[in-house]
Amino acid sequence: MALLRVENLTKRFAARHSIFGGGCSRTVVEEVSLEIRAGECLALVGETGSGKSTLGKCLVRLLRADAGSIVYDGRDLCRLSEKEFRPLRQKFQMIFQNPAQALNPRQSVADCLAEVMKVHRRCSNGELPHRVNELLVLVGLNESFAGRLPHELSGGQRQRVAIARSLAAEPVFVVADEPTSSLDAAIKRQILDLLQDLRQRLGLTVLLISHDLAAVGRIADRIAVMQHGRLVEVAPTESLFRAPSHPYTRLLLESALRNFKVGGENVTVIDEPGVTCRIVREDQVAEDRDSKFVAGD
Amino acid sequence: MGRNPTIQQSSNPAIQYSNTHNTPTIGRRFRKKPLAAAGLLGIALLALLCFGSDIFARHDPNAHGDLLTSRYLQPSMDHPFGTDKFGRDVFSRVLQGGKISLTIAFCVVTLAMTLGLLYGTVSGYFGGWVDAAMMRFLDFFLAFPAIFLILTIVAVFDLNHWYLIPILGLTGWMEAARIVRTEVLSLKERDFILAAKCLGFSHVRILSRHIVPNCLTPLFVAATLKVAEVVLLESALSFLGVGVQPPTASWGSIINDGRGVLLRAWWISTFPGAFIVWSVVSFNLVSDGLQQAFSPDR
């Protein structure tokens, strides 16, 4: 069942402002049509500048699309006014790329989580501390973190707090915009596992934006590939890895594998893309590399 | 072999972190800077002296002495800073002047910083044409020579020295507004502001809880510098005769009193001058220290 049905979504940015009129615009997301199924983890991959973050921001309405529609629950989100959208606002959350910037540096972890619940009147004031602890435990932290300020946390811990904050709003759809790209390999894995775990336990729908095909392969149900603002391929993870239909997907896959090989000596890198490793051995295109992976295993 | 089995283990290990590290508080970091601490001590001493002038000064600052025996007396035990041409005790006058100077400076800075904070946050946060219009209006204020405006206002309307507060406040908020605006412009691009919007927080909440607390640091620094500036400006105005009016003393007006007799009675101008230097240096040192102490993550 589709949670969101995106049709011909287009987003342009003004590239040059001129007080004499004119100017030009750049189309960053072009005619994207996509169905996001309830409860799935859809990965959105593509190179830097391909428009994946912009698409993600349009989906949670941090940016207004210029054309096209996003249908949720029978209503087109693009047509709703700010006021009409307000009750839906909390259902669409986003997790950001850089955990160093994602938290207010002067707000303690507990205040940060409590603020969300207060604004949305999720629970009474007496229940707040209890709910904050619940959320912290949910993301793999504990109550000793409640009083800390962001600069007292590591990158991975900050990202967990940011995830907890978005969960405090009780969303149905979460866009995770490169949630692991500024974290080191071991933490990266933990955060992806956490997202996967939360998705299953809370029945969330997750759009995981990444440039790292190998990393998302492990948790995504389906993968959408973007290039120059257009969606070039959407397929279930297994079949995309097995038989990529678009040449750009093949290119991405190749480069993901090349990275993989370079890091062949490195334990953490080998540990990362478990799925890729298995699938590559089944993939005839990469047959010649087969022996190297087996050695690494 | 080769692969670390522990990494493969559970999908979401409950990690126990220990809370052992203790980050220094702002106060502790501030005290680590000896110069800043000296500045703070200087301000405290100065405030104590000036606001406790009833205890420390043994003479009425405005009472004329015996014109035959107590004019231009050199500093002595009875008159630590000597006396002026009316036989008034300069020490008492400097302390009383300090009380007025510091009060005016404090009120002006509070007013200017509040205006600057409001103006800067609105301009920076809403951006676009609002920002452009507000900044041009600010440029207009900046281009206006404040000192002449003040001279004109004071000369035309016969005002007492408390009117210096709104006048100096209304002509001194632009720097604060610019500092705050710059800070807000960079803050509003940060992910936590985007997250706040995504979480459905109102503009008022985002501004008051997330933006303003994060741009107070440079504002405090600007404020301490501004105190020093206003003390100097008020002294200059009083020296020119348009600030605090005689017989009420202020540091500037006492210096003005001693101007003509600088060679014969050096003490009249020197001591209030030294107090101005004392306060300005103290506030600058504190400002320096605040700047370093207030950034927790650096």
mmCIF file of N, CA, C and O in Angstrom, chain A residues 208-258:
data_model
loop_
_atom_site.group_PDB
_atom_site.id
_atom_site.type_symbol
_atom_site.label_atom_id
_atom_site.label_comp_id
_atom_site.label_asym_id
_atom_site.label_seq_id
_atom_site.Cartn_x
_atom_site.Cartn_y
_atom_site.Cartn_z
ATOM 1 N N LEU A 208 15.836 6.611 2.948
ATOM 2 C CA LEU A 208 17.237 6.723 3.343
ATOM 3 C C LEU A 208 18.033 7.280 2.173
ATOM 4 O O LEU A 208 18.184 6.614 1.150
ATOM 5 N N ILE A 209 18.506 8.511 2.339
ATOM 6 C CA ILE A 209 19.265 9.138 1.262
ATOM 7 C C ILE A 209 20.741 8.852 1.481
ATOM 8 O O ILE A 209 21.241 9.016 2.599
ATOM 9 N N SER A 210 21.425 8.416 0.444
ATOM 10 C CA SER A 210 22.834 8.095 0.617
ATOM 11 C C SER A 210 23.545 8.136 -0.724
ATOM 12 O O SER A 210 22.927 7.998 -1.774
ATOM 13 N N HIS A 211 24.867 8.317 -0.674
ATOM 14 C CA HIS A 211 25.619 8.161 -1.909
ATOM 15 C C HIS A 211 26.326 6.806 -1.894
ATOM 16 O O HIS A 211 27.001 6.440 -2.832
ATOM 17 N N ASP A 212 26.168 6.112 -0.789
ATOM 18 C CA ASP A 212 26.897 4.872 -0.599
ATOM 19 C C ASP A 212 25.967 3.677 -0.833
ATOM 20 O O ASP A 212 25.249 3.238 0.052
ATOM 21 N N LEU A 213 26.016 3.175 -2.042
ATOM 22 C CA LEU A 213 25.128 2.091 -2.442
ATOM 23 C C LEU A 213 25.366 0.849 -1.587
ATOM 24 O O LEU A 213 24.423 0.164 -1.175
ATOM 25 N N ALA A 214 26.615 0.586 -1.291
ATOM 26 C CA ALA A 214 26.959 -0.620 -0.545
ATOM 27 C C ALA A 214 26.359 -0.587 0.859
ATOM 28 O O ALA A 214 25.827 -1.577 1.352
ATOM 29 N N ALA A 215 26.420 0.607 1.501
ATOM 30 C CA ALA A 215 25.928 0.705 2.875
ATOM 31 C C ALA A 215 24.419 0.552 2.947
ATOM 32 O O ALA A 215 23.905 -0.139 3.828
ATOM 33 N N VAL A 216 23.683 1.165 2.017
ATOM 34 C CA VAL A 216 22.229 1.105 2.095
ATOM 35 C C VAL A 216 21.696 -0.256 1.661
ATOM 36 O O VAL A 216 20.609 -0.654 2.044
ATOM 37 N N GLY A 217 22.502 -0.967 0.872
ATOM 38 C CA GLY A 217 22.069 -2.261 0.365
ATOM 39 C C GLY A 217 21.689 -3.210 1.474
ATOM 40 O O GLY A 217 20.838 -4.072 1.309
ATOM 41 N N ARG A 218 22.312 -3.032 2.617
ATOM 42 C CA ARG A 218 22.089 -3.952 3.729
ATOM 43 C C ARG A 218 20.712 -3.788 4.367
ATOM 44 O O ARG A 218 20.166 -4.732 4.895
ATOM 45 N N ILE A 219 20.168 -2.552 4.350
ATOM 46 C CA ILE A 219 18.899 -2.376 5.056
ATOM 47 C C ILE A 219 17.721 -1.978 4.182
ATOM 48 O O ILE A 219 16.584 -2.046 4.627
ATOM 49 N N ALA A 220 17.995 -1.546 2.937
ATOM 50 C CA ALA A 220 16.880 -1.040 2.122
ATOM 51 C C ALA A 220 16.060 -2.175 1.519
ATOM 52 O O ALA A 220 16.598 -3.212 1.146
ATOM 53 N N ASP A 221 14.733 -1.955 1.446
ATOM 54 C CA ASP A 221 13.881 -2.915 0.753
ATOM 55 C C ASP A 221 13.938 -2.663 -0.752
ATOM 56 O O ASP A 221 13.991 -3.579 -1.543
ATOM 57 N N ARG A 222 13.899 -1.369 -1.083
ATOM 58 C CA ARG A 222 13.987 -1.003 -2.489
ATOM 59 C C ARG A 222 14.996 0.123 -2.621
ATOM 60 O O ARG A 222 15.259 0.852 -1.662
ATOM 61 N N ILE A 223 15.534 0.278 -3.798
ATOM 62 C CA ILE A 223 16.506 1.346 -4.036
ATOM 63 C C ILE A 223 16.059 2.171 -5.238
ATOM 64 O O ILE A 223 15.661 1.623 -6.272
ATOM 65 N N ALA A 224 16.091 3.494 -5.060
ATOM 66 C CA ALA A 224 15.804 4.397 -6.168
ATOM 67 C C ALA A 224 17.104 5.103 -6.523
ATOM 68 O O ALA A 224 17.809 5.576 -5.638
ATOM 69 N N VAL A 225 17.417 5.162 -7.786
ATOM 70 C CA VAL A 225 18.668 5.776 -8.211
ATOM 71 C C VAL A 225 18.368 7.087 -8.922
ATOM 72 O O VAL A 225 17.513 7.147 -9.806
ATOM 73 N N MET A 226 19.070 8.127 -8.518
ATOM 74 C CA MET A 226 18.832 9.441 -9.102
ATOM 75 C C MET A 226 20.069 9.936 -9.818
ATOM 76 O O MET A 226 21.194 9.724 -9.362
ATOM 77 N N GLN A 227 19.833 10.589 -10.946
ATOM 78 C CA GLN A 227 20.952 11.196 -11.671
ATOM 79 C C GLN A 227 20.469 12.501 -12.282
ATOM 80 O O GLN A 227 19.429 12.521 -12.949
ATOM 81 N N HIS A 228 21.215 13.560 -12.076
ATOM 82 C CA HIS A 228 20.872 14.880 -12.611
ATOM 83 C C HIS A 228 19.413 15.250 -12.378
ATOM 84 O O HIS A 228 18.735 15.730 -13.288
ATOM 85 N N GLY A 229 18.897 14.976 -11.187
ATOM 86 C CA GLY A 229 17.544 15.393 -10.849
ATOM 87 C C GLY A 229 16.447 14.463 -11.343
ATOM 88 O O GLY A 229 15.284 14.705 -11.085
ATOM 89 N N ARG A 230 16.823 13.440 -12.081
ATOM 90 C CA ARG A 230 15.815 12.500 -12.577
ATOM 91 C C ARG A 230 16.002 11.139 -11.913
ATOM 92 O O ARG A 230 17.110 10.755 -11.584
ATOM 93 N N LEU A 231 14.884 10.456 -11.771
ATOM 94 C CA LEU A 231 14.919 9.120 -11.229
ATOM 95 C C LEU A 231 15.214 8.173 -12.388
ATOM 96 O O LEU A 231 14.489 8.134 -13.363
ATOM 97 N N VAL A 232 16.318 7.427 -12.328
ATOM 98 C CA VAL A 232 16.648 6.571 -13.472
ATOM 99 C C VAL A 232 16.233 5.119 -13.264
ATOM 100 O O VAL A 232 16.009 4.381 -14.216
ATOM 101 N N GLU A 233 16.145 4.705 -11.992
ATOM 102 C CA GLU A 233 15.771 3.311 -11.763
ATOM 103 C C GLU A 233 15.233 3.132 -10.354
ATOM 104 O O GLU A 233 15.771 3.690 -9.400
ATOM 105 N N VAL A 234 14.152 2.386 -10.222
ATOM 106 C CA VAL A 234 13.659 2.005 -8.907
ATOM 107 C C VAL A 234 13.450 0.504 -8.930
ATOM 108 O O VAL A 234 12.751 -0.004 -9.811
ATOM 109 N N ALA A 235 14.078 -0.206 -8.006
ATOM 110 C CA ALA A 235 13.934 -1.657 -8.014
ATOM 111 C C ALA A 235 14.175 -2.205 -6.626
ATOM 112 O O ALA A 235 14.854 -1.573 -5.822
ATOM 113 N N PRO A 236 13.619 -3.396 -6.329
ATOM 114 C CA PRO A 236 13.945 -4.041 -5.054
ATOM 115 C C PRO A 236 15.455 -4.244 -4.949
ATOM 116 O O PRO A 236 16.125 -4.471 -5.973
ATOM 117 N N THR A 237 15.990 -4.167 -3.748
ATOM 118 C CA THR A 237 17.429 -4.206 -3.537
ATOM 119 C C THR A 237 18.090 -5.405 -4.226
ATOM 120 O O THR A 237 19.049 -5.241 -4.984
ATOM 121 N N GLU A 238 17.531 -6.584 -3.965
ATOM 122 C CA GLU A 238 18.139 -7.795 -4.523
ATOM 123 C C GLU A 238 18.267 -7.732 -6.037
ATOM 124 O O GLU A 238 19.333 -7.940 -6.584
ATOM 125 N N SER A 239 17.150 -7.380 -6.684
ATOM 126 C CA SER A 239 17.185 -7.401 -8.145
ATOM 127 C C SER A 239 18.031 -6.265 -8.703
ATOM 128 O O SER A 239 18.627 -6.398 -9.764
ATOM 129 N N LEU A 240 18.088 -5.136 -7.971
ATOM 130 C CA LEU A 240 18.928 -4.035 -8.451
ATOM 131 C C LEU A 240 20.405 -4.428 -8.412
ATOM 132 O O LEU A 240 21.165 -4.140 -9.333
ATOM 133 N N PHE A 241 20.784 -5.116 -7.336
ATOM 134 C CA PHE A 241 22.177 -5.554 -7.243
ATOM 135 C C PHE A 241 22.471 -6.653 -8.257
ATOM 136 O O PHE A 241 23.523 -6.695 -8.855
ATOM 137 N N ARG A 242 21.477 -7.521 -8.442
ATOM 138 C CA ARG A 242 21.680 -8.657 -9.339
ATOM 139 C C ARG A 242 21.706 -8.219 -10.796
ATOM 140 O O ARG A 242 22.577 -8.574 -11.546
ATOM 141 N N ALA A 243 20.729 -7.410 -11.158
ATOM 142 C CA ALA A 243 20.624 -7.027 -12.565
ATOM 143 C C ALA A 243 20.253 -5.564 -12.721
ATOM 144 O O ALA A 243 19.097 -5.226 -12.951
ATOM 145 N N PRO A 244 21.192 -4.673 -12.535
ATOM 146 C CA PRO A 244 20.903 -3.252 -12.695
ATOM 147 C C PRO A 244 20.543 -2.968 -14.145
ATOM 148 O O PRO A 244 21.268 -3.369 -15.053
ATOM 149 N N SER A 245 19.400 -2.291 -14.355
ATOM 150 C CA SER A 245 18.972 -2.129 -15.741
ATOM 151 C C SER A 245 19.541 -0.866 -16.370
ATOM 152 O O SER A 245 19.772 -0.813 -17.563
ATOM 153 N N HIS A 246 19.775 0.175 -15.561
ATOM 154 C CA HIS A 246 20.253 1.431 -16.131
ATOM 155 C C HIS A 246 21.782 1.491 -16.073
ATOM 156 O O HIS A 246 22.385 1.061 -15.086
ATOM 157 N N PRO A 247 22.415 2.014 -17.114
ATOM 158 C CA PRO A 247 23.890 2.062 -17.121
ATOM 159 C C PRO A 247 24.454 2.850 -15.922
ATOM 160 O O PRO A 247 25.506 2.497 -15.383
ATOM 161 N N TYR A 248 23.716 3.899 -15.493
ATOM 162 C CA TYR A 248 24.214 4.706 -14.372
ATOM 163 C C TYR A 248 24.210 3.879 -13.087
ATOM 164 O O TYR A 248 25.127 3.978 -12.271
ATOM 165 N N THR A 249 23.193 3.061 -12.899
ATOM 166 C CA THR A 249 23.146 2.184 -11.738
ATOM 167 C C THR A 249 24.337 1.235 -11.757
ATOM 168 O O THR A 249 24.995 1.002 -10.746
ATOM 169 N N ARG A 250 24.610 0.714 -12.961
ATOM 170 C CA ARG A 250 25.756 -0.203 -13.104
ATOM 171 C C ARG A 250 27.047 0.510 -12.707
ATOM 172 O O ARG A 250 27.888 -0.037 -12.016
ATOM 173 N N LEU A 251 27.142 1.772 -13.133
ATOM 174 C CA LEU A 251 28.337 2.560 -12.822
ATOM 175 C C LEU A 251 28.477 2.750 -11.313
ATOM 176 O O LEU A 251 29.554 2.562 -10.743
ATOM 177 N N LEU A 252 27.373 3.103 -10.662
ATOM 178 C CA LEU A 252 27.390 3.291 -9.213
ATOM 179 C C LEU A 252 27.788 2.005 -8.501
ATOM 180 O O LEU A 252 28.592 2.004 -7.579
ATOM 181 N N LEU A 253 27.229 0.928 -8.989
ATOM 182 C CA LEU A 253 27.493 -0.377 -8.387
ATOM 183 C C LEU A 253 28.967 -0.726 -8.525
ATOM 184 O O LEU A 253 29.622 -1.153 -7.585
ATOM 185 N N GLU A 254 29.486 -0.483 -9.730
ATOM 186 C CA GLU A 254 30.894 -0.746 -10.007
ATOM 187 C C GLU A 254 31.775 0.053 -9.039
ATOM 188 O O GLU A 254 32.706 -0.474 -8.464
ATOM 189 N N SER A 255 31.444 1.337 -8.895
ATOM 190 C CA SER A 255 32.326 2.171 -8.071
ATOM 191 C C SER A 255 32.201 1.791 -6.606
ATOM 192 O O SER A 255 33.159 1.852 -5.855
ATOM 193 N N ALA A 256 31.002 1.374 -6.195
ATOM 194 C CA ALA A 256 30.839 0.921 -4.828
ATOM 195 C C ALA A 256 31.717 -0.297 -4.596
ATOM 196 O O ALA A 256 32.365 -0.440 -3.560
ATOM 197 N N LEU A 257 31.773 -1.154 -5.597
ATOM 198 C CA LEU A 257 32.571 -2.367 -5.464
ATOM 199 C C LEU A 257 34.055 -2.057 -5.491
ATOM 200 O O LEU A 257 34.846 -2.678 -4.802
ATOM 201 N N ARG A 258 34.419 -1.062 -6.285
ATOM 202 C CA ARG A 258 35.827 -0.698 -6.358
ATOM 203 C C ARG A 258 36.305 -0.180 -4.998
ATOM 204 O O ARG A 258 37.360 -0.549 -4.519
#
